[in-house]
Tab-separated table of C-alpha atoms and ligand atoms in Angstrom:
chain	number	residue	atom	x	y	z
A	70	MET	CA	243.893	53.259	102.807
A	71	GLN	CA	242.096	54.418	105.937
A	72	LEU	CA	243.555	54.348	109.420
A	73	PHE	CA	241.061	54.093	112.273
A	74	TYR	CA	242.786	55.748	115.209
A	75	ALA	CA	242.176	57.370	118.583
A	76	PRO	CA	244.234	60.470	119.337
A	77	ARG	CA	245.544	59.429	122.757
A	78	SER	CA	246.146	55.776	121.919
A	79	PRO	CA	249.910	55.079	122.033
A	80	PHE	CA	249.529	52.263	119.479
A	81	SER	CA	247.693	54.592	117.105
A	82	ARG	CA	250.374	57.206	117.565
A	83	LYS	CA	253.104	54.695	116.778
A	84	ILE	CA	251.421	54.012	113.445
A	85	LEU	CA	250.808	57.710	112.728
A	86	ALA	CA	254.487	58.456	113.397
A	87	ALA	CA	255.512	55.494	111.221
A	88	ILE	CA	253.363	56.775	108.340
A	89	VAL	CA	255.125	60.141	108.541
A	90	GLU	CA	258.598	58.545	108.792
A	91	LEU	CA	257.794	56.265	105.843
A	92	ASP	CA	256.499	59.196	103.782
A	93	LEU	CA	253.083	57.606	103.248
A	94	THR	CA	250.798	60.421	104.490
A	95	ALA	CA	249.389	61.026	100.985
A	96	GLN	CA	248.208	57.404	100.816
A	97	VAL	CA	246.406	57.210	104.153
A	98	GLY	CA	243.140	58.865	105.184
A	99	LEU	CA	242.365	59.166	108.894
A	100	VAL	CA	239.170	58.132	110.656
A	101	ARG	CA	239.022	59.209	114.293
A	102	VAL	CA	237.013	56.786	116.439
A	103	ASP	CA	236.307	55.867	120.031
A	104	PRO	CA	236.959	52.089	120.099
A	105	TRP	CA	234.947	51.731	123.319
A	106	THR	CA	231.687	52.971	121.798
A	107	ASP	CA	232.017	52.927	118.022
A	108	GLU	CA	230.663	49.564	116.892
A	109	ALA	CA	231.272	50.479	113.225
A	110	LEU	CA	234.934	49.663	113.872
A	111	ARG	CA	233.987	46.073	114.756
A	112	ARG	CA	232.970	45.484	111.132
A	113	HIS	CA	236.648	45.795	110.215
A	114	ASN	CA	238.301	44.508	113.399
A	115	PRO	CA	236.279	42.061	115.523
A	116	ALA	CA	238.274	43.067	118.611
A	117	CYS	CA	237.094	46.667	117.965
A	118	LYS	CA	240.501	48.166	118.756
A	119	VAL	CA	242.632	50.920	117.326
A	120	PRO	CA	244.723	51.127	115.296
A	121	THR	CA	243.009	49.303	112.420
A	122	LEU	CA	244.110	49.847	108.822
A	123	LEU	CA	241.472	49.437	106.118
A	124	LEU	CA	243.096	48.519	102.815
A	125	ASP	CA	241.859	49.606	99.394
A	126	ASP	CA	240.488	46.103	98.660
A	127	GLY	CA	238.202	46.349	101.717
A	128	SER	CA	240.213	44.006	103.941
A	129	ALA	CA	241.618	45.263	107.228
A	130	LEU	CA	244.902	44.829	109.093
A	131	PHE	CA	245.466	44.893	112.874
A	132	ASP	CA	247.086	45.087	115.357
A	133	SER	CA	249.782	47.764	115.365
A	134	PRO	CA	252.850	45.511	114.831
A	135	VAL	CA	251.147	43.949	111.791
A	136	ILE	CA	250.145	47.348	110.385
A	137	ALA	CA	253.679	48.648	110.917
A	138	ARG	CA	255.185	45.748	108.979
A	139	TYR	CA	252.720	46.172	106.141
A	140	LEU	CA	253.449	49.885	105.805
A	141	ASP	CA	257.174	49.232	106.003
A	142	THR	CA	256.998	46.908	102.986
A	143	LEU	CA	254.989	49.493	100.995
A	144	SER	CA	257.435	52.313	101.458
A	145	GLY	CA	260.769	52.973	99.784
A	146	HIS	CA	262.058	53.811	103.270
A	147	THR	CA	262.262	51.381	106.154
A	148	LEU	CA	261.774	51.383	109.911
A	149	ILE	CA	262.831	47.750	110.227
A	150	PRO	CA	266.512	47.493	109.305
A	151	PRO	CA	267.606	44.516	107.191
A	152	GLY	CA	269.606	41.633	108.669
A	153	PRO	CA	270.076	40.773	112.313
A	154	GLN	CA	269.463	44.403	113.408
A	155	ALA	CA	265.796	43.820	112.600
A	156	TRP	CA	265.534	41.836	115.840
A	157	ASP	CA	266.869	44.768	117.869
A	158	ALA	CA	264.260	47.076	116.351
A	159	LEU	CA	261.447	44.554	116.873
A	160	ARG	CA	262.531	43.843	120.452
A	161	ARG	CA	262.456	47.586	121.138
A	162	GLU	CA	259.019	47.800	119.555
A	163	ALA	CA	257.814	45.025	121.883
A	164	LEU	CA	259.309	46.810	124.909
A	165	GLY	CA	257.541	50.046	123.942
A	166	ASP	CA	254.243	48.251	123.320
A	167	GLY	CA	254.623	46.302	126.572
A	168	LEU	CA	255.183	49.558	128.444
A	169	ALA	CA	252.089	51.155	126.867
A	170	GLU	CA	249.978	48.091	127.683
A	171	ALA	CA	251.092	48.087	131.324
A	172	VAL	CA	250.328	51.807	131.695
A	173	ILE	CA	246.854	51.334	130.185
A	174	ARG	CA	246.083	48.312	132.366
A	175	ARG	CA	247.293	50.062	135.501
A	176	PHE	CA	245.112	53.056	134.705
A	177	VAL	CA	241.997	50.986	133.960
A	178	ASP	CA	242.493	48.658	136.938
A	179	ARG	CA	242.833	51.569	139.343
A	180	LEU	CA	239.391	52.798	138.296
A	181	GLY	CA	237.816	49.682	139.832
A	182	PRO	CA	236.712	49.098	143.445
A	183	HIS	CA	239.679	48.747	145.739
A	184	ASP	CA	240.558	45.276	147.093
A	185	ASP	CA	243.610	43.050	147.664
A	186	ARG	CA	243.343	41.335	144.305
A	187	LEU	CA	243.312	44.690	142.561
A	188	ASP	CA	246.386	45.798	144.529
A	189	ARG	CA	248.254	42.741	143.261
A	190	VAL	CA	247.206	43.401	139.656
A	191	VAL	CA	248.263	47.047	139.854
A	192	ALA	CA	251.565	46.093	141.527
A	193	ARG	CA	252.243	43.685	138.672
A	194	GLN	CA	251.719	46.425	136.077
A	195	GLU	CA	253.966	48.765	138.058
A	196	ALA	CA	256.681	46.096	138.197
A	197	ALA	CA	256.492	45.754	134.399
A	198	ILE	CA	256.613	49.534	133.898
A	199	ALA	CA	259.659	49.919	136.183
A	200	ALA	CA	261.515	46.951	134.673
A	201	ILE	CA	260.985	48.104	131.081
A	202	LEU	CA	262.124	51.636	131.915
A	203	ASP	CA	265.184	50.286	133.754
A	204	ARG	CA	266.088	48.022	130.833
A	205	LEU	CA	265.906	50.958	128.405
A	206	GLU	CA	268.019	53.126	130.710
A	207	ALA	CA	270.651	50.468	131.452
A	208	ALA	CA	271.724	49.793	127.840
A	209	PRO	CA	271.494	53.214	126.188
A	210	ASP	CA	273.284	52.425	122.872
A	211	TRP	CA	269.913	52.154	121.144
A	212	MET	CA	269.315	55.852	121.772
A	213	ARG	CA	272.095	56.688	119.309
A	214	ALA	CA	270.963	54.230	116.595
A	215	PRO	CA	269.123	55.514	113.483
A	216	THR	CA	265.377	55.841	114.070
A	217	ASP	CA	263.510	52.552	113.721
A	218	LEU	CA	260.092	51.206	114.684
A	219	GLY	CA	261.333	50.561	118.215
A	220	HIS	CA	262.193	54.213	118.810
A	221	LEU	CA	258.674	55.209	117.749
A	222	ALA	CA	257.028	52.604	120.002
A	223	ILE	CA	259.133	53.616	123.018
A	224	ALA	CA	258.575	57.350	122.523
A	225	CYS	CA	254.795	56.931	122.087
A	226	ALA	CA	254.637	54.763	125.219
A	227	LEU	CA	256.667	57.306	127.245
A	228	ASP	CA	254.425	60.109	126.039
A	229	TYR	CA	251.387	58.137	127.178
A	230	LEU	CA	253.055	57.343	130.520
A	231	ASP	CA	253.802	61.037	131.042
A	232	GLY	CA	250.215	62.055	130.340
A	233	ARG	CA	248.421	59.187	132.075
A	234	SER	CA	250.571	58.546	135.145
A	235	PRO	CA	252.619	61.651	135.980
A	236	GLU	CA	252.648	60.540	139.639
A	237	LEU	CA	255.135	57.793	138.706
A	238	ALA	CA	257.737	60.507	137.905
A	239	TRP	CA	259.654	57.969	135.829
A	240	GLY	CA	262.269	60.417	134.525
A	241	ALA	CA	263.791	61.348	137.880
A	242	GLN	CA	265.717	58.072	138.150
A	243	ARG	CA	266.272	57.519	134.415
A	244	ARG	CA	268.106	60.584	133.248
A	245	LEU	CA	269.408	59.140	129.968
A	246	LEU	CA	265.988	57.888	128.898
A	247	ALA	CA	264.316	61.157	129.874
A	248	ALA	CA	266.877	63.238	127.961
A	249	TRP	CA	266.444	61.033	124.883
A	250	PHE	CA	262.645	61.204	125.064
A	251	TYR	CA	262.322	64.962	125.557
A	252	ASP	CA	264.567	65.444	122.538
A	253	PHE	CA	262.928	62.752	120.373
A	254	ARG	CA	259.379	63.936	120.964
A	255	GLY	CA	260.338	67.160	119.166
A	256	THR	CA	260.868	65.311	115.863
A	257	SER	CA	258.276	66.099	113.211
A	258	SER	CA	256.860	62.553	113.060
A	259	MET	CA	256.174	62.599	116.814
A	260	LYS	CA	254.674	66.077	116.659
A	261	ILE	CA	252.351	65.125	113.790
A	262	ALA	CA	251.389	61.859	115.539
A	263	ALA	CA	250.310	63.933	118.558
A	264	ASN	CA	248.296	66.277	116.335
A	265	PRO	CA	247.623	64.597	112.983
A	266	GLU	CA	245.784	67.614	111.518
A	267	THR	CA	249.176	69.313	111.241
A	268	GLY	CA	250.321	66.628	108.758
A	269	SER	CA	249.051	66.138	105.216
A	270	PHE	CA	246.623	63.353	106.169
A	271	ARG	CA	243.083	63.522	104.769
A	272	ALA	CA	240.332	63.367	107.410
A	273	MET	CA	237.718	60.844	106.226
A	274	ASP	CA	233.928	61.296	106.374
A	275	GLN	CA	233.300	58.813	109.141
A	276	ALA	CA	235.268	60.910	111.620
A	277	ARG	CA	233.726	60.925	115.099
A	278	PRO	CA	234.074	63.469	117.899
A	279	LEU	CA	237.178	63.111	120.044
A	280	VAL	CA	236.718	60.801	123.022
A	281	GLU	CA	239.453	60.033	125.526
A	282	VAL	CA	241.001	56.560	125.359
B	212	GSH	N1	248.121	45.108	120.771
B	212	GSH	C1	247.244	46.093	120.189
B	212	GSH	C2	246.661	46.961	121.280
B	212	GSH	C3	245.591	47.904	120.754
B	212	GSH	C4	244.799	48.521	121.892
B	212	GSH	O1	244.760	47.991	123.024
B	212	GSH	N2	244.152	49.652	121.592
B	212	GSH	C5	243.298	50.286	122.587
B	212	GSH	C6	243.474	51.800	122.539
B	212	GSH	S1	245.077	52.252	123.137
B	212	GSH	C7	241.861	49.973	122.273
B	212	GSH	O2	241.449	50.040	121.120
B	212	GSH	N3	241.083	49.630	123.308
B	212	GSH	C8	239.687	49.319	123.187
B	212	GSH	C9	239.347	48.022	123.843
B	212	GSH	O3	240.227	47.426	124.515
B	212	GSH	O4	238.227	47.570	123.716
B	212	GSH	C10	248.019	46.938	119.146
B	212	GSH	O5	249.250	46.948	119.225
B	212	GSH	O6	247.391	47.496	118.237
């Protein structure tokens, strides 16, 4: 299998961390792309987004929740617990993905020309970011649960938030979440996701130069 990924993409990182957690690094080669400019990716994913997983039969899977489920079924391990707890893990995954999406949209929207409409759009993203962070802080039991897909999604989104929007200083008012995150990002799956060359992934031929996403 080949994973098309971009190094800074939180959704790509979620999948990279999942591959490490699921012990599948030997089965996945990595192709680094810039989804904004690399039209070769569109052959596999018409939306031209990362992550995209190219399977050995030539078909492709996207987006990241679908890829995560596929990899989970392949592995002898699991990041989606059986039974009703699956919904907790999947809800957490959606919260993490929703946070990452809001941070990306806020960043992109703020690049545009300033007007009232834009202010409203940015305010809406900031409301989503604050509400997701507050929800995660207010019911902290999940922080003590065994690692599942939701933990990976949340940690990758927080990492992206830290790097992309440090001015939001999210940790100051959410001490539990910040303590959990700064500990969790030291786990080996998160470290390899941030720097995949340190894992046992094969880099594939089509690799492109690093471009910021
Ligand atoms: N819901 C998708 C989101 C994927 C996504 O937005 N990826 C971004 C990089 S973080 C991308 O490829 N953007 C290029 C574009 O929007 O054209 C997922 O979970 O995979």
